[in-house]
Tab-separated table of C-alpha atoms in Angstrom:
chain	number	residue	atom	x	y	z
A	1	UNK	CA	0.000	0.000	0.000
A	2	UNK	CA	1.521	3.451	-1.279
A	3	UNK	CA	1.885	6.261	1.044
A	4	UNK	CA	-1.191	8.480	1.251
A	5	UNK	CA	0.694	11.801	0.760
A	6	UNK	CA	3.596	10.251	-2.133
A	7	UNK	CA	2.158	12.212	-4.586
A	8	UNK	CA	2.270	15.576	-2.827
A	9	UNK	CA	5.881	14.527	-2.059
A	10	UNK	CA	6.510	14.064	-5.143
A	11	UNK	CA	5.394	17.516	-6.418
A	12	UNK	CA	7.413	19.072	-3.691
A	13	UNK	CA	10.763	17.389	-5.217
A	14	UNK	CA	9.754	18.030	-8.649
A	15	UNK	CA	9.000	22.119	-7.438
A	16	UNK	CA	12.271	22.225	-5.519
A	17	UNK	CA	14.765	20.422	-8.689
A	18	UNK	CA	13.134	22.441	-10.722
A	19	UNK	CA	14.599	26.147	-8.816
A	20	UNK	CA	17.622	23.984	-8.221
A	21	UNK	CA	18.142	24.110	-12.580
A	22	UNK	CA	17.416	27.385	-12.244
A	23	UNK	CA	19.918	28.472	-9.680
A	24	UNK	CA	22.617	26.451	-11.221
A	25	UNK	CA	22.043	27.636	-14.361
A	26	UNK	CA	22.715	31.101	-12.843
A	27	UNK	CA	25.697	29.908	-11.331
A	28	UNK	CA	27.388	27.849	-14.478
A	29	UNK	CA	26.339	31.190	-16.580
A	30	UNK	CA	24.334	29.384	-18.742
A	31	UNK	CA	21.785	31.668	-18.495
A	32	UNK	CA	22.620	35.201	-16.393
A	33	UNK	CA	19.777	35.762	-14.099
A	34	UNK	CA	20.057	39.891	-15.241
A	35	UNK	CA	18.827	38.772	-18.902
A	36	UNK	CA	17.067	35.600	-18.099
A	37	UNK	CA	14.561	36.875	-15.458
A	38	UNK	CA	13.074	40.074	-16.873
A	39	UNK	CA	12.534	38.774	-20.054
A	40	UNK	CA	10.624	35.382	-18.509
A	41	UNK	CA	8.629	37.514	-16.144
A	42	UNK	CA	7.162	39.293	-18.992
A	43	UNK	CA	6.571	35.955	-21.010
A	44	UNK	CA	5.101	34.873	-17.918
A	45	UNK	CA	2.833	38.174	-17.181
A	46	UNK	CA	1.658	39.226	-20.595
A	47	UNK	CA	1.373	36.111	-22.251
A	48	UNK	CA	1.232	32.457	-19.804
A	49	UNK	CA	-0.358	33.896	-17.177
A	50	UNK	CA	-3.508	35.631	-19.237
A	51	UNK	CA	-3.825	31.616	-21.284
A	52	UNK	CA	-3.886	30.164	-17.968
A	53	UNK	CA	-6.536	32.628	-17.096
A	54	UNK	CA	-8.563	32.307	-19.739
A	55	UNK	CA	-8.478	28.212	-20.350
A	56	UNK	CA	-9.462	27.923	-16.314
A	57	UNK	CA	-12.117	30.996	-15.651
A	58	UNK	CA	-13.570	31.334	-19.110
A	59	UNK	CA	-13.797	27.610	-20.097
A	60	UNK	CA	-13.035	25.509	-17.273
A	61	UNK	CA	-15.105	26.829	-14.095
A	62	UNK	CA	-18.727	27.351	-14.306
A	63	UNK	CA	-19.553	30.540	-12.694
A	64	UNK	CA	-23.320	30.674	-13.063
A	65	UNK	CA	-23.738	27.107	-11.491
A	66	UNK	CA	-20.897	26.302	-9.002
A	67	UNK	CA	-21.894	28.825	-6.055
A	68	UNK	CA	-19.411	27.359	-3.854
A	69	UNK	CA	-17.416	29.433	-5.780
A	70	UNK	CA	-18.247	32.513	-5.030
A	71	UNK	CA	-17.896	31.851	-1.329
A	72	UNK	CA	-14.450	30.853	-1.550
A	73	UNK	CA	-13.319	34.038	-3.644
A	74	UNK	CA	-14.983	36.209	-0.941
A	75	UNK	CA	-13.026	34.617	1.892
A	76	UNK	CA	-9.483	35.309	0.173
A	77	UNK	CA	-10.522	38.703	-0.360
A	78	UNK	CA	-11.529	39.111	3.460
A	79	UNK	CA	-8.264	37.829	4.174
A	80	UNK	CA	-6.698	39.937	2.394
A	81	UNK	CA	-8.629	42.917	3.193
A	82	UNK	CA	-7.284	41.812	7.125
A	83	UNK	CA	-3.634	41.609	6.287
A	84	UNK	CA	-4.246	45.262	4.726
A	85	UNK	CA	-5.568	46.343	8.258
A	86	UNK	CA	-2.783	44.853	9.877
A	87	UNK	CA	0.010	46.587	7.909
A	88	UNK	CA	-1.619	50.142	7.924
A	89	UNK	CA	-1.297	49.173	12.293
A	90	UNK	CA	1.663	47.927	11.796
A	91	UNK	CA	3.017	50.958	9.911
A	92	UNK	CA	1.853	53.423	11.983
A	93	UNK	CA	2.691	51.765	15.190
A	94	UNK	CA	6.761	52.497	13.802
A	95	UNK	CA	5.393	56.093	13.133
A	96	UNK	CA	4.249	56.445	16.592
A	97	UNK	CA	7.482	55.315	18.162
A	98	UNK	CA	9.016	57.700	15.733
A	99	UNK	CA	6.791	60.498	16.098
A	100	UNK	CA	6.804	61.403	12.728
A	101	UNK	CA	5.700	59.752	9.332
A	102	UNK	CA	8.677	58.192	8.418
A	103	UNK	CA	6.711	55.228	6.549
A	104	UNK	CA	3.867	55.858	4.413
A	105	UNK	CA	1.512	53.667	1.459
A	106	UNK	CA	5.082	52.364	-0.083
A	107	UNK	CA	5.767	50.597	3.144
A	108	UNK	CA	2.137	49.520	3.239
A	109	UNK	CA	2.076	47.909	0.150
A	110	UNK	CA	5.588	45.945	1.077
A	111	UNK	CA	4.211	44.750	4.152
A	112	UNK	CA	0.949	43.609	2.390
A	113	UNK	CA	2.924	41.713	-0.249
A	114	UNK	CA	4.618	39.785	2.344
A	115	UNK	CA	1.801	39.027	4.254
A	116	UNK	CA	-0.661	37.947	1.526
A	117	UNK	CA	1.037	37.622	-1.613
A	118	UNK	CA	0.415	33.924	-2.505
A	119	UNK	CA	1.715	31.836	-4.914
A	120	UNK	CA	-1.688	30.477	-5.420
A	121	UNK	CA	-1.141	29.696	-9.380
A	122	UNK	CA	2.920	28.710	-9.650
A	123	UNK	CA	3.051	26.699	-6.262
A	124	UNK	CA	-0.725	26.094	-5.648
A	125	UNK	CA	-2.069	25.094	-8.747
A	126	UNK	CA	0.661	22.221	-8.583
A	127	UNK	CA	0.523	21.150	-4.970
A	128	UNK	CA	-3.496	21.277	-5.358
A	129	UNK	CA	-3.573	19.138	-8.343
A	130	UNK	CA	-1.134	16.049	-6.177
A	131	UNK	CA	-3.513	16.539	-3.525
A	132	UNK	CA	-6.558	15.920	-4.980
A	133	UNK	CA	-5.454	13.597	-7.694
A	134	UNK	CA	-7.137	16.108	-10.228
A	135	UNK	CA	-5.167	18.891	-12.380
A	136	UNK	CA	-8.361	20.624	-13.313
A	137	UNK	CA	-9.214	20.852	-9.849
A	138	UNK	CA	-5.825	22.471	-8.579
A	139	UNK	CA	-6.329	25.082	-11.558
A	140	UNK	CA	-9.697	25.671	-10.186
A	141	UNK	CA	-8.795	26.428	-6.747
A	142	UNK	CA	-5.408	28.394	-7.721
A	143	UNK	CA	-6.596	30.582	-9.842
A	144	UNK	CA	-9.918	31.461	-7.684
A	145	UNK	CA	-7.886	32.120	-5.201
A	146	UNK	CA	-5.734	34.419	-7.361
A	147	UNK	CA	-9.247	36.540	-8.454
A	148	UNK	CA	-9.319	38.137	-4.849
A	149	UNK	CA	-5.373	39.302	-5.448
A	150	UNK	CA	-6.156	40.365	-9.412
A	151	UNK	CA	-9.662	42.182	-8.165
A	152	UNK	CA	-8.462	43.496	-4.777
A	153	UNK	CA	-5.097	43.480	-3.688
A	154	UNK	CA	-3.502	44.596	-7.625
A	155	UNK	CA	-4.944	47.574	-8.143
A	156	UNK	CA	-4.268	48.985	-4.437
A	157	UNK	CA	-0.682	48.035	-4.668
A	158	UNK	CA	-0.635	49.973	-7.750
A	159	UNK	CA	-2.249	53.141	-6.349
A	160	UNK	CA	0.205	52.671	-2.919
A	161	UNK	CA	3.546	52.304	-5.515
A	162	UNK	CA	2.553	54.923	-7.452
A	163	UNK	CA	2.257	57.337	-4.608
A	164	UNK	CA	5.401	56.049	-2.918
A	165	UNK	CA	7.010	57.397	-6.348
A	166	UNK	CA	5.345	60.708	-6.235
A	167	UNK	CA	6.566	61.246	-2.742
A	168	UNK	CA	10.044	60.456	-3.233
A	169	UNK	CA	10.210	63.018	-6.363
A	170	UNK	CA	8.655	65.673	-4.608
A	171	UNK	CA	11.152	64.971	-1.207
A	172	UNK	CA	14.356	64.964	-3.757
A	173	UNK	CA	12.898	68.351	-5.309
A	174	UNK	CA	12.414	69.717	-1.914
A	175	UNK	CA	15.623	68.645	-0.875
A	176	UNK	CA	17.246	69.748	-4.033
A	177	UNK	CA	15.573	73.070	-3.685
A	178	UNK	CA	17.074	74.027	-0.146
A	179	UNK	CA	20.779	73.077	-1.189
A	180	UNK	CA	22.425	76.426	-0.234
A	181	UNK	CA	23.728	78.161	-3.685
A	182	UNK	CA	28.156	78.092	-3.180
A	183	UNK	CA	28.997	82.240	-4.298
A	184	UNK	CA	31.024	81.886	-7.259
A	185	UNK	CA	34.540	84.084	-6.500
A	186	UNK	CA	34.484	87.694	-7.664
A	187	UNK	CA	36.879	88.502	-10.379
A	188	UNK	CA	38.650	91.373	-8.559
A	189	UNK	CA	39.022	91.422	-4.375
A	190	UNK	CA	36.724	94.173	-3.254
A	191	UNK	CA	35.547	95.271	0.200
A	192	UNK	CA	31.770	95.418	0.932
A	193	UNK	CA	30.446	96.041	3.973
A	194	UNK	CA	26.974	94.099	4.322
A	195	UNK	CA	24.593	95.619	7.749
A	196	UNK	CA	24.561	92.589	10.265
A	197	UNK	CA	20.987	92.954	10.478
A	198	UNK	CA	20.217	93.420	6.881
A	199	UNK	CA	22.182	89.647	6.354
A	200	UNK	CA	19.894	88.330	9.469
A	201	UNK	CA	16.721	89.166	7.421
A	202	UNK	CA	18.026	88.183	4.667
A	203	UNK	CA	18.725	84.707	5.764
A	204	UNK	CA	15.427	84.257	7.559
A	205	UNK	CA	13.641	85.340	4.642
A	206	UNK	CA	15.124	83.110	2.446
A	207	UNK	CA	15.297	80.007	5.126
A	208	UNK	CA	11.178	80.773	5.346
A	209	UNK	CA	11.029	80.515	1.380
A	210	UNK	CA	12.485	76.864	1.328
A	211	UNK	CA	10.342	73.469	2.642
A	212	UNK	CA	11.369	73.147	5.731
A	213	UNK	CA	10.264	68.772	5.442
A	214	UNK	CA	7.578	66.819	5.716
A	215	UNK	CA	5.644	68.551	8.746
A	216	UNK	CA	2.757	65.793	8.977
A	217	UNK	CA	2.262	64.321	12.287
A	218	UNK	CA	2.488	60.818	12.335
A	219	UNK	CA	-0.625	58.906	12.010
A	220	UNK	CA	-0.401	60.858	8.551
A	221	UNK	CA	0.608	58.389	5.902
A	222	UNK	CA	-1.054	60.765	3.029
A	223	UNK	CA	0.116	63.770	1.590
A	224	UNK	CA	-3.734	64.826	-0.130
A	225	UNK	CA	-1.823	67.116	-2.680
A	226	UNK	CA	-0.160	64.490	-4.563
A	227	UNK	CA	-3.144	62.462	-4.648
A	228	UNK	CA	-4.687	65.632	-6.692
A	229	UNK	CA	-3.075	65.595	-9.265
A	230	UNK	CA	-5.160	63.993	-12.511
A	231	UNK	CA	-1.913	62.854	-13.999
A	232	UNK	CA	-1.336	60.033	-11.255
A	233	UNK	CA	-5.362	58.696	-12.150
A	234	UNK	CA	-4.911	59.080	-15.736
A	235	UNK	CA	-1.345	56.712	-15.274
A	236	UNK	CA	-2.983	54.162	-12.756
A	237	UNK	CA	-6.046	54.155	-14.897
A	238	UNK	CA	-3.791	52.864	-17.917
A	239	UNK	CA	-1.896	50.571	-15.962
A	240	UNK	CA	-5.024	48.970	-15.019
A	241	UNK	CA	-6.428	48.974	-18.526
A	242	UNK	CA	-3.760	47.772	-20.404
A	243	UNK	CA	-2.706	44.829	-17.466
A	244	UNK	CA	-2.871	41.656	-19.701
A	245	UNK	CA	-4.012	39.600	-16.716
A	246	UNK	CA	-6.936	41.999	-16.132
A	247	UNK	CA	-8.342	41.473	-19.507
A	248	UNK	CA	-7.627	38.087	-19.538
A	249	UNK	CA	-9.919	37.502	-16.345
A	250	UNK	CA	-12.630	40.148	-17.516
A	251	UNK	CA	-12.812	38.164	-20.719
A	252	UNK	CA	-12.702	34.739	-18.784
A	253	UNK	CA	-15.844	36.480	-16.780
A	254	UNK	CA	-17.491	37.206	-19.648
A	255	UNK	CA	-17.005	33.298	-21.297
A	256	UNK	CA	-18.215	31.883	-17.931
A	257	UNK	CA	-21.065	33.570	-17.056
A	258	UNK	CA	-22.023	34.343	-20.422
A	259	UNK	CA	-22.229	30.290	-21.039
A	260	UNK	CA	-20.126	30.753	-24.098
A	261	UNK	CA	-17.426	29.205	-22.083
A	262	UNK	CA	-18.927	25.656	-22.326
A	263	UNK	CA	-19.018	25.556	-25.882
A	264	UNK	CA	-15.160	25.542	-26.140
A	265	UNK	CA	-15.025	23.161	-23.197
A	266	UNK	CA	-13.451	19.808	-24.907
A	267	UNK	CA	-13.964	16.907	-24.867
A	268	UNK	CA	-17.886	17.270	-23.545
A	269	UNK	CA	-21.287	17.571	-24.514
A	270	UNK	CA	-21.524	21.117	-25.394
A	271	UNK	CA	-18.074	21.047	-27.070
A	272	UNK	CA	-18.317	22.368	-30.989
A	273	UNK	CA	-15.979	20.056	-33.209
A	274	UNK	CA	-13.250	22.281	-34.913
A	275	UNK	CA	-12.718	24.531	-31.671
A	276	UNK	CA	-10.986	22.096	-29.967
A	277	UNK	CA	-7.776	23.963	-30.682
A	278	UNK	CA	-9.021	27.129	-28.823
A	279	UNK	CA	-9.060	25.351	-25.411
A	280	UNK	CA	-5.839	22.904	-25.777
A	281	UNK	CA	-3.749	26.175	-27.116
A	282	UNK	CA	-4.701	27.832	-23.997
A	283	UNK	CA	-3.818	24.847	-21.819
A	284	UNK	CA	-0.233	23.889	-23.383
A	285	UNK	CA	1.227	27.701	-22.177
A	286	UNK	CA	-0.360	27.803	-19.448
A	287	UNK	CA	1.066	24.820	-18.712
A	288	UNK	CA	4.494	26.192	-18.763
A	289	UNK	CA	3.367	29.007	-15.884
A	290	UNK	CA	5.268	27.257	-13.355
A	291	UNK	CA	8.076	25.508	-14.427
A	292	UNK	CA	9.748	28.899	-16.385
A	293	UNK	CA	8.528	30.749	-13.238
A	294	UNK	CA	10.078	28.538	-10.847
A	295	UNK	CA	13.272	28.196	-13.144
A	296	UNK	CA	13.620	31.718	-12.927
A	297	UNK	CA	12.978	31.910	-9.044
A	298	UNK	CA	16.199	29.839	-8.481
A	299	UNK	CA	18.062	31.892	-11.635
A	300	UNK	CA	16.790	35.292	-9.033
A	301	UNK	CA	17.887	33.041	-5.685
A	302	UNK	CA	21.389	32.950	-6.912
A	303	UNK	CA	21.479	36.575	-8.269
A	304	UNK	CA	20.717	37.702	-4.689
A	305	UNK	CA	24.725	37.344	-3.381
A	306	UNK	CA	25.357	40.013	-5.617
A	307	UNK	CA	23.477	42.023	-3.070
A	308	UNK	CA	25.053	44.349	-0.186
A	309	UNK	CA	24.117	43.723	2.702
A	310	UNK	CA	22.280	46.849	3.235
A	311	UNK	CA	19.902	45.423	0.155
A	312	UNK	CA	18.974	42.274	1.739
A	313	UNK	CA	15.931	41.577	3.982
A	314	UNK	CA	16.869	40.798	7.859
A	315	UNK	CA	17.344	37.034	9.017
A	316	UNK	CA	14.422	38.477	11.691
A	317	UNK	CA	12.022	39.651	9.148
A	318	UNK	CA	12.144	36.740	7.215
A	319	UNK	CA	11.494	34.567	10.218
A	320	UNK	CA	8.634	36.813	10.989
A	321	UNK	CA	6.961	36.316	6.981
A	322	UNK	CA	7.247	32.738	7.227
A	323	UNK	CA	5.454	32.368	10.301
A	324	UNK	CA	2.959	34.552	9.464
A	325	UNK	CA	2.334	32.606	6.190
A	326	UNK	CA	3.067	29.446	7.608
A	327	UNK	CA	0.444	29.707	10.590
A	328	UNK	CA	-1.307	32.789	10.950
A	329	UNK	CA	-2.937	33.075	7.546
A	330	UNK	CA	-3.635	29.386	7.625
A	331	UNK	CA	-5.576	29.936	10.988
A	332	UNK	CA	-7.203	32.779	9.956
A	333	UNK	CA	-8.324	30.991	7.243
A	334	UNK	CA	-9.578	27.944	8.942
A	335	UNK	CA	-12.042	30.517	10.700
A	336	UNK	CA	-12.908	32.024	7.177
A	337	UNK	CA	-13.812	28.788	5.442
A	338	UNK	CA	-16.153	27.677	8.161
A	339	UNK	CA	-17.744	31.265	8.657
A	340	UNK	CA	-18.164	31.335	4.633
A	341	UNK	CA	-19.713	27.700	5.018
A	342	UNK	CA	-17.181	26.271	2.431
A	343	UNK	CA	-17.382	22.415	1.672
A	344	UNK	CA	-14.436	20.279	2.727
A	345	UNK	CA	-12.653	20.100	-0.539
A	346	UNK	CA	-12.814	23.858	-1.009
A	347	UNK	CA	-11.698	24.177	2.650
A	348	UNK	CA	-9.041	22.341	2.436
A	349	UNK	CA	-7.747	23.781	-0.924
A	350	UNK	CA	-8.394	27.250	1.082
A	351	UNK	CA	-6.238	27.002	3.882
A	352	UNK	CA	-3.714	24.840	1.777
A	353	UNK	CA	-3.242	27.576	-0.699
């Protein structure tokens, strides 16, 4: 009689050889993480990613039937709305012992990634298929559980990054702007005599003129005037827009609720013969979502000595990620799946993922 769990084992060794290519390749130079990387995060992003997408929510799930559904997208995004309340505290809990604002949205959104950004499609969509002896059904759960983070948790880290950028242009201008001006040296030495008081108002004056700093207190994490400007709206707005996986889960929407998803569903009932290609194009790159990503995960492990050590994250903080993703989210989403009255197979693929 085989072990129960061989098969999740077996993913696991297949998920960790596969980084371990990756990080050799980096470190034989057969392919340098600085070229390798970039380019497979945007094959990944704008092209794997939106196939997987569309093959799972527009033809594989059945939005207008499986309610379950619906109940287990909700409880991702009310974890996920939690983890956002808990790095706003933590945020301005460091503000408080500062008293001032140094850490604003930018270090919100960090925080928030590291609390609640899942792999639910590279790592969960392979670990849920072993368990459940079913690779439609680890799509299924993976990439529902990625909706919340595409619906939710994207666009907010976009609006907190793009802030964080506006900030730190407007602190170098202001910092830029009250560099004191070095007097060039006169041509020929002459004597002026300059009224003591005269230079005093002078200086004040001019020391009045110049931005003094950020004077927010420090539950502040806003500056309202940069969020004024149209021109940050109009760039979010087109970020948003244009996001390939965006459009690739409005359209999958649109095939699943609109029914026109079943038609392309093959082999069934409601398949039509000569579409056939549609669905199994989709499939074979999405198929390749995780291995390239985790190939260049171990490429991006390696390229990480390169580092100072001033660049790296803290032996500490790291600890306190993992446990937070280990056994806090898991717990909190225990109590999620039973107050969202999830069936066992979508709770367990819930607090698994």
């Amino acid at each position: 009689m085989t072990w129960a769990y061989l098969p999740v084992l077996n993913k696991l060794i297949q998920i960790i050889v596969t980084i371990l290519i990756g990080y050799c390749s980096e470190v034989f130079g057969i392919i340098p993480a600085a070229l390798f990387v970039p380019q497979a995060v945007q094959l990944v992003f704008k092209i794997l990613l939106p196939s997987l997408i569309l093959k799972g929510v527009g033809i594989g799930i059945d939005f207008y039937t499986e309610r379950n559904i619906w109940a287990f997208i909700v409880a991702f995004l009310v974890l996920r709305a939690i983890a956002l309340v808990i790095a706003f505290c933590t945020v301005l809990c460091l503000n408080w012992k500062a008293k001032k604002p140094i850490n604003g949205l930018g270090d919100v959104a960090v925080l928030w990634l590291s609390f609640t950004w899942i792999s639910t499609v590279i790592l969960g969509v392979p670990i849920c298929s072993a368990i459940f002896g079913k690779p439609s059904l680890g799509i299924k759960f993976g990439l529902m559980a990625g909706v919340s983070s595409f619906i939710f948790q994207l666009p907010l880290q976009l609006i907190f990054f793009e802030y964080n950028v506006i900030e730190q242009r407007w602190t170098r201008e202001v910092l830029h702007t009250a560099q004191p001006i070095v007097p060039t040296p006169m041509k020929h030495s002459t004597m002026i005599t300059v009224d003591v008081e005269e230079t005093s108002d002078q200086s004040t004056h001019h020391s009045d003129e110049v931005p003094s700093g950020d004077q927010r207190r420090w539950y502040s994490l806003v500056n309202f005037e940069h969020l004024s400007q149209a021109a940050v709206w109009l760039d979010i707005f087109k970020r948003l827009s244009t996001n390939p996986i965006l459009i690739a889960l409005f359209v999958g929407f649109v095939l699943s609720l609109s029914t026109a998803g079943k038609y392309l569903r093959c082999p069934s009932d409601t398949c039509i013969a000569g579409l056939e290609w549609i669905g199994d194009t989709l499939g074979w790159l999405g198929e390749c979502v995780s291995p390239l990503s985790l190939l260049a995960m171990g490429s991006w492990m390696h390229s990480q000595h390169y580092l100072s050590s001033s660049q790296r994250i803290h032996v500490s903080k790291l600890c306190l990620f993992m446990v937070f993703k280990l056994i806090a989210i898991p717990l909190l989403m225990v109590g999620l799946a039973k107050c969202m009255k999830l069936n066992d197979e979508a709770g367990r693929a819930a607090i698994l993922i």
